[in-house]
PDB file of C-alpha atoms in Angstrom:
ATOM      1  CA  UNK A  75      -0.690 -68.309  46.630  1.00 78.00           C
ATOM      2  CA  UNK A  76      -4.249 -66.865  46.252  1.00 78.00           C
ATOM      3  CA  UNK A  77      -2.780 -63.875  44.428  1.00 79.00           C
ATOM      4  CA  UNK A  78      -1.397 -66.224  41.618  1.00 84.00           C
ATOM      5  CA  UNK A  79      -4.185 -68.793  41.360  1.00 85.00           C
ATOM      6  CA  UNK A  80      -6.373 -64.956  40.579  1.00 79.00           C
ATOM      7  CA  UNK A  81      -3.487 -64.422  37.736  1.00 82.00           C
ATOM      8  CA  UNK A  82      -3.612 -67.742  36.646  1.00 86.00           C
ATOM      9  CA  UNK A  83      -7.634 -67.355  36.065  1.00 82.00           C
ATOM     10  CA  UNK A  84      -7.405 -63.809  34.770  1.00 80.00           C
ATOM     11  CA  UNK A  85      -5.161 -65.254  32.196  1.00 86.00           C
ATOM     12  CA  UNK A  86      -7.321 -68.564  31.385  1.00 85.00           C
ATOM     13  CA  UNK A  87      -9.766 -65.750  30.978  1.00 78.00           C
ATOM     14  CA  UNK A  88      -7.390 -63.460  28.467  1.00 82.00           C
ATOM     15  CA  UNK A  89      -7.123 -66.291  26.427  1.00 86.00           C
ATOM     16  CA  UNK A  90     -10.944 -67.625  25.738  1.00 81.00           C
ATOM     17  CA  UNK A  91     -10.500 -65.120  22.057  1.00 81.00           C
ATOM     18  CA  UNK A  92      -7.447 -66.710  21.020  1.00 88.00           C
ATOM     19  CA  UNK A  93      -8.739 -70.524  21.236  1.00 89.00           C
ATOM     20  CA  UNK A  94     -11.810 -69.449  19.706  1.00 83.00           C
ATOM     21  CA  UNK A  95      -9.759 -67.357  16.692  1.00 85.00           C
ATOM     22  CA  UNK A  96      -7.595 -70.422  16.715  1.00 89.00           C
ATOM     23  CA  UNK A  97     -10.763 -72.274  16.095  1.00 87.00           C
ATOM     24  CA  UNK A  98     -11.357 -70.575  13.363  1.00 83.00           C
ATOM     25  CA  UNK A  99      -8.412 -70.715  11.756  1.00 86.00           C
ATOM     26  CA  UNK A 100      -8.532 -74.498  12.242  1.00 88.00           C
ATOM     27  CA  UNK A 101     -11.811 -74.703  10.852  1.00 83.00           C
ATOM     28  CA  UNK A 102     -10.583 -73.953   7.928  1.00 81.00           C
ATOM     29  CA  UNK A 103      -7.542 -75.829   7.546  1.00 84.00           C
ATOM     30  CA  UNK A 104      -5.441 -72.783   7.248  1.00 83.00           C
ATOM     31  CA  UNK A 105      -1.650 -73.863   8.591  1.00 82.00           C
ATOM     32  CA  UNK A 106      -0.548 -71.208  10.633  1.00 85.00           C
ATOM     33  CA  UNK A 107       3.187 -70.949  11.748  1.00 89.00           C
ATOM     34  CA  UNK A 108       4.064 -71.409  14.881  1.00 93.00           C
ATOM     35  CA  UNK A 109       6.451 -67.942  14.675  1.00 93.00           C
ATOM     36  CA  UNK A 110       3.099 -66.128  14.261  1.00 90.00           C
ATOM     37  CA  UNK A 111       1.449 -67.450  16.926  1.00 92.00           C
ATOM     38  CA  UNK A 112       4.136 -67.123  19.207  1.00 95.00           C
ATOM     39  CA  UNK A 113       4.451 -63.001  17.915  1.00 92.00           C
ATOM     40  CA  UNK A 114       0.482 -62.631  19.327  1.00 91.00           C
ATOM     41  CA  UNK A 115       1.017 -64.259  21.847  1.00 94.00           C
ATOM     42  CA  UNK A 116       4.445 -62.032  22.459  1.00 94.00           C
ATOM     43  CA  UNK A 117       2.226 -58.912  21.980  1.00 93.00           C
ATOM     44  CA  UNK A 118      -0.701 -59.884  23.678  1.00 92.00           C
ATOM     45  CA  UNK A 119       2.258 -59.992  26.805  1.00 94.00           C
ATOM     46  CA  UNK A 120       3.407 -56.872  25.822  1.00 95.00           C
ATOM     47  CA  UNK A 121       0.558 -55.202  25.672  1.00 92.00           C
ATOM     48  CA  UNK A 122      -0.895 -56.531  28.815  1.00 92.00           C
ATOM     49  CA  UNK A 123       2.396 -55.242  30.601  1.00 94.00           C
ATOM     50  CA  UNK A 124       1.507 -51.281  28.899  1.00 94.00           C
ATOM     51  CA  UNK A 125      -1.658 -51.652  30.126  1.00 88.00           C
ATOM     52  CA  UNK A 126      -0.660 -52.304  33.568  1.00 90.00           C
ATOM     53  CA  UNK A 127       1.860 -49.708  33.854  1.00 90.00           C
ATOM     54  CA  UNK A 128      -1.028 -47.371  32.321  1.00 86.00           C
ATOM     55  CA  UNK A 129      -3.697 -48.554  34.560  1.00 79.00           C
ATOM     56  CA  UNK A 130      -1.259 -47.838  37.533  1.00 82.00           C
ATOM     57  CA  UNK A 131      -0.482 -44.396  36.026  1.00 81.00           C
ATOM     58  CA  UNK A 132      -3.584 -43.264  35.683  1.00 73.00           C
ATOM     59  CA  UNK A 133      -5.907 -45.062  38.279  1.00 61.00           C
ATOM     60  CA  UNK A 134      -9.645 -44.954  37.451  1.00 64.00           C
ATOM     61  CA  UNK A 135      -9.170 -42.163  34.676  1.00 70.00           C
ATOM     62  CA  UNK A 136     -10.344 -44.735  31.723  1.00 57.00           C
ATOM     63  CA  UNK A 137     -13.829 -46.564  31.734  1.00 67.00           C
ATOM     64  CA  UNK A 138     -12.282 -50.129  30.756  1.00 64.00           C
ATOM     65  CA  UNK A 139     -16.375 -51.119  29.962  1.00 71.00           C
ATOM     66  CA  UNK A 140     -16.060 -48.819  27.326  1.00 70.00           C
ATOM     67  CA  UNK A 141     -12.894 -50.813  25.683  1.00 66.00           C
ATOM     68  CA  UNK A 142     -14.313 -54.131  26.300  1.00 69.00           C
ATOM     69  CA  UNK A 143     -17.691 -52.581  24.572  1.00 76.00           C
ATOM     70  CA  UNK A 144     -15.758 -51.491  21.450  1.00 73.00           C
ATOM     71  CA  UNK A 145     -13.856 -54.689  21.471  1.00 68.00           C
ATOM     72  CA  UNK A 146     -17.221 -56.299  21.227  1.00 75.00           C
ATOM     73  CA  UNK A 147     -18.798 -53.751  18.545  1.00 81.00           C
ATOM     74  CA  UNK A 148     -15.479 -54.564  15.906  1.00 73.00           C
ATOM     75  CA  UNK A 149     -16.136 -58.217  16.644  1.00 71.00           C
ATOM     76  CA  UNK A 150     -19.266 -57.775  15.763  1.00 82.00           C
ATOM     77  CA  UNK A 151     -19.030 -55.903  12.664  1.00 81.00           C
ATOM     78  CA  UNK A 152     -16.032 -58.466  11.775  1.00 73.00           C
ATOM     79  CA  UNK A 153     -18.567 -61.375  11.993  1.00 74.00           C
ATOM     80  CA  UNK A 154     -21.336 -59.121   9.978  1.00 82.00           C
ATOM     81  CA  UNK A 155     -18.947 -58.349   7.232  1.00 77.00           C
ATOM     82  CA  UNK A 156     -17.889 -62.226   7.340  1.00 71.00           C
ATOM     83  CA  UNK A 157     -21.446 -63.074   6.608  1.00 75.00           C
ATOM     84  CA  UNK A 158     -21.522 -61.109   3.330  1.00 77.00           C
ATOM     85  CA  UNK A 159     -17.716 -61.437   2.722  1.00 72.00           C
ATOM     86  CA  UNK A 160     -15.259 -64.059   3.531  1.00 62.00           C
ATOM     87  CA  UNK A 161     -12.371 -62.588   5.072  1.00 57.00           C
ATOM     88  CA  UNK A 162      -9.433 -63.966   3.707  1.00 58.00           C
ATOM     89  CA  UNK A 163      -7.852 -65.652   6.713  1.00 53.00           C
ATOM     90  CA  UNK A 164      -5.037 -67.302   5.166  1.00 52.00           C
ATOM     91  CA  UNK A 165      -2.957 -63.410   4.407  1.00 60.00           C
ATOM     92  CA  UNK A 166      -0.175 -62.192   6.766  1.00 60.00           C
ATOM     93  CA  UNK A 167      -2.165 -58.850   7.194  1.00 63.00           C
ATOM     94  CA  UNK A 168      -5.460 -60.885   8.108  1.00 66.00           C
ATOM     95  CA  UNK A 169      -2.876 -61.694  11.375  1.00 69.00           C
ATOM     96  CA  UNK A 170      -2.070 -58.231  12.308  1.00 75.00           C
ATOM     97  CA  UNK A 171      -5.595 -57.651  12.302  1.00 74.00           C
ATOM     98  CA  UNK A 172      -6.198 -60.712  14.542  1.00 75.00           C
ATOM     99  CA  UNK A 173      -3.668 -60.071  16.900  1.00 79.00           C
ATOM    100  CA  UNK A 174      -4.652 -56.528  17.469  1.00 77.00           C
ATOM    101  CA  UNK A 175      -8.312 -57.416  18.026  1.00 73.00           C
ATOM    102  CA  UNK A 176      -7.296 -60.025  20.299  1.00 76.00           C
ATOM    103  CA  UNK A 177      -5.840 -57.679  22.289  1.00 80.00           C
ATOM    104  CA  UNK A 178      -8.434 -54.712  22.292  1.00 72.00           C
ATOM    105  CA  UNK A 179     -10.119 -56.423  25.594  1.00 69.00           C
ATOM    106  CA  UNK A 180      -6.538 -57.017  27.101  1.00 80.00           C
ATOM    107  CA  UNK A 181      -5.749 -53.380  27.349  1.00 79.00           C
ATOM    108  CA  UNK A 182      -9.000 -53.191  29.103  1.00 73.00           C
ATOM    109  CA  UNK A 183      -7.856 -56.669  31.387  1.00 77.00           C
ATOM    110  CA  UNK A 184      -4.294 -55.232  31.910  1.00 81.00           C
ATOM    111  CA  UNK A 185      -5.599 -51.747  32.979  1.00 78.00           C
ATOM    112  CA  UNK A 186      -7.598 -53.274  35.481  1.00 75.00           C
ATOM    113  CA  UNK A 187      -5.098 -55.481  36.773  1.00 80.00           C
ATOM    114  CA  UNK A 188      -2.889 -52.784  36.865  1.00 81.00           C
ATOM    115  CA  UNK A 189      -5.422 -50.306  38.949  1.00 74.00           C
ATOM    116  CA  UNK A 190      -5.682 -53.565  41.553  1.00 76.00           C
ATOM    117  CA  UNK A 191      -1.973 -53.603  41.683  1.00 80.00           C
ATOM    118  CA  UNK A 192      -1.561 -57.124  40.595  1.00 84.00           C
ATOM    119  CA  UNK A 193       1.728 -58.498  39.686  1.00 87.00           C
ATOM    120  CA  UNK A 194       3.376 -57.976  36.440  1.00 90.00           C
ATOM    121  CA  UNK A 195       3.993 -61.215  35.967  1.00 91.00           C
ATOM    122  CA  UNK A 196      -0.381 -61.532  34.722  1.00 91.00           C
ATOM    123  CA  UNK A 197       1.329 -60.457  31.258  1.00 93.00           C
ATOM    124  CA  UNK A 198       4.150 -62.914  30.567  1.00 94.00           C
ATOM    125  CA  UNK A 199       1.859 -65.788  32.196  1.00 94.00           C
ATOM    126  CA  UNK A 200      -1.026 -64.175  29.734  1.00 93.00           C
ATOM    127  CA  UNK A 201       1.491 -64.533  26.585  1.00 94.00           C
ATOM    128  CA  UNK A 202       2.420 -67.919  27.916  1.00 96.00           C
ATOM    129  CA  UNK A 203      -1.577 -68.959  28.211  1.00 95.00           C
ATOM    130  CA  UNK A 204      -2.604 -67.307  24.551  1.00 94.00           C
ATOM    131  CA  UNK A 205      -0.422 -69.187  23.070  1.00 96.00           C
ATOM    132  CA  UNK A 206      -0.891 -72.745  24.961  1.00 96.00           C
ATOM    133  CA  UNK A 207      -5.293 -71.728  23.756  1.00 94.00           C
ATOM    134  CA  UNK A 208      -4.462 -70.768  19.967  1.00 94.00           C
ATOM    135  CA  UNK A 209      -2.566 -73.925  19.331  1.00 95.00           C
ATOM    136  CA  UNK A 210      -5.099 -76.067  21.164  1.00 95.00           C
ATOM    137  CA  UNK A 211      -7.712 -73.951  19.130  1.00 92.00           C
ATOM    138  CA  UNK A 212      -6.275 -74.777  16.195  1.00 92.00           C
ATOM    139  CA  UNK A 213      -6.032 -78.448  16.745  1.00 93.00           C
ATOM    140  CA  UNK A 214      -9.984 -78.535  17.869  1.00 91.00           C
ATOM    141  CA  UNK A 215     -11.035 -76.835  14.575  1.00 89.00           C
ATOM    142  CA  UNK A 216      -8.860 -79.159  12.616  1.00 88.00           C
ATOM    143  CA  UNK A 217     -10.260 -82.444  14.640  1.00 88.00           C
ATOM    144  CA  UNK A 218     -14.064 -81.151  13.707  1.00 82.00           C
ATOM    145  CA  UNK A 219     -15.512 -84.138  11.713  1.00 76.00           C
ATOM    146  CA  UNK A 220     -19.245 -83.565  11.905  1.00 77.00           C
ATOM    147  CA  UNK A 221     -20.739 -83.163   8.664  1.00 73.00           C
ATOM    148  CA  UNK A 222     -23.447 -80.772   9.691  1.00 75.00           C
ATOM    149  CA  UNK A 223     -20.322 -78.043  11.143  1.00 70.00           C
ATOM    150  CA  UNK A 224     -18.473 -79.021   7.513  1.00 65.00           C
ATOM    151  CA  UNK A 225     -21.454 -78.073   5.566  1.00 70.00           C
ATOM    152  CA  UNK A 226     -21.748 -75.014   7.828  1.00 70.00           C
ATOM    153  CA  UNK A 227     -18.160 -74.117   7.541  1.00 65.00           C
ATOM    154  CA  UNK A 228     -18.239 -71.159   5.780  1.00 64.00           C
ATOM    155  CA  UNK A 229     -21.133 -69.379   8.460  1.00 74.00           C
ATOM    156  CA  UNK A 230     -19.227 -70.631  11.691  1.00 70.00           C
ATOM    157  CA  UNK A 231     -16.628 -67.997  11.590  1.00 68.00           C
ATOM    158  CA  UNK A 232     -18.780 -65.204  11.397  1.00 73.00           C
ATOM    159  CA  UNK A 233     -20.968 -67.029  14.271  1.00 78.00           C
ATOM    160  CA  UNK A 234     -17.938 -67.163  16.746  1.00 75.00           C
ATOM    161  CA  UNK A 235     -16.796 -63.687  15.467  1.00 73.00           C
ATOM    162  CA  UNK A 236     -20.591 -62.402  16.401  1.00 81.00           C
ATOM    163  CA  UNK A 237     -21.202 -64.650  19.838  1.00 82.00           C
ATOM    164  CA  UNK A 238     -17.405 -63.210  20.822  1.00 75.00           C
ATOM    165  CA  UNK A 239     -18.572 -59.883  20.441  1.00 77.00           C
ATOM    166  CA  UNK A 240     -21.940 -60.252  21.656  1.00 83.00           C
ATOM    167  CA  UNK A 241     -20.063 -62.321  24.785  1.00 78.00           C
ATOM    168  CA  UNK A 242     -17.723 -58.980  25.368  1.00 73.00           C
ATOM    169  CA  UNK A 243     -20.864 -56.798  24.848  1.00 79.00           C
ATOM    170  CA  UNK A 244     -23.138 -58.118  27.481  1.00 80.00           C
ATOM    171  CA  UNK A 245     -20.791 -59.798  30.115  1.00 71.00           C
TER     172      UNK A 245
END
């Protein structure tokens, strides 16, 4: 019981990028389908479950702080060049990018998991989780009536994108 309540918070933990990416994309009223966020939330499962096997393969051959730190150096540059270009959220490659940064720092989670010999069932519970967080991130950043975030709008992205990778970067 222990053992799942750990995958159940590993996963809550997985998922903290894709309600703040769903954020964003709420923010600014972008309407996402829900066929793409259930195909990052699909690979985010998948590649949790390749990470495990890997991490079990290869045991404590690969410094996972060095993924999580280049997870958190392309966030980083994402939010810079956000700052001095707006990213254009609302095209279908814009979500292959998201979905592969969003899962940068899960190779890094599943590798772990997978050295500790945790159950493989962490990635279809993870999928399950990113999904349940986008959605509800998306509905949060469509809610957002303050006037002072609406002015703000167009800097908020790159904030998250920077405090994300800052947040990967120093924890």
């Amino acid at each position: 019981m222990l053992a799942l309540i750990f995958l159940l918070l590993l996963s809550m933990l997985v998922s903290i990028d894709a309600f703040a990416i769903g954020f964003l994309f709420g923010l600014k009223k972008i309407r996402i389908p829900l066929i793409f966020v259930a195909m990052i939330a699909l690979f985010s499962a998948f590649v949790i479950f390749f990470s495990m096997g890997i991490g079990r393969i290869i045991g404590d051959l690969v410094p996972t702080a060095s993924i999580q730190t280049g997870a958190g150096v392309l966030m980083i540059a994402i939010g810079i060049f956000n700052l001095f270009f707006d990213l254009p959220l609302y095209r279908r490659s814009y979500f292959v990018m998201v979905a592969l940064l969003m899962n940068v720092d899960s190779v890094g989670y599943g590798i772990q998991a997978g050295l500790s010999e945790r159950s493989f069932w962490f990635a279809p519970m993870a999928g399950v989780i990113i999904f349940i967080a986008f959605i509800i991130g998306v509905i949060q950043g469509h809610e957002i009536r303050s006037r002072f975030i609406i002015k703000y709008m167009t800097f908020i992205p790159s904030i998250l994108f920077l405090l994300l990778g800052l947040s990967k970067l120093l924890f």
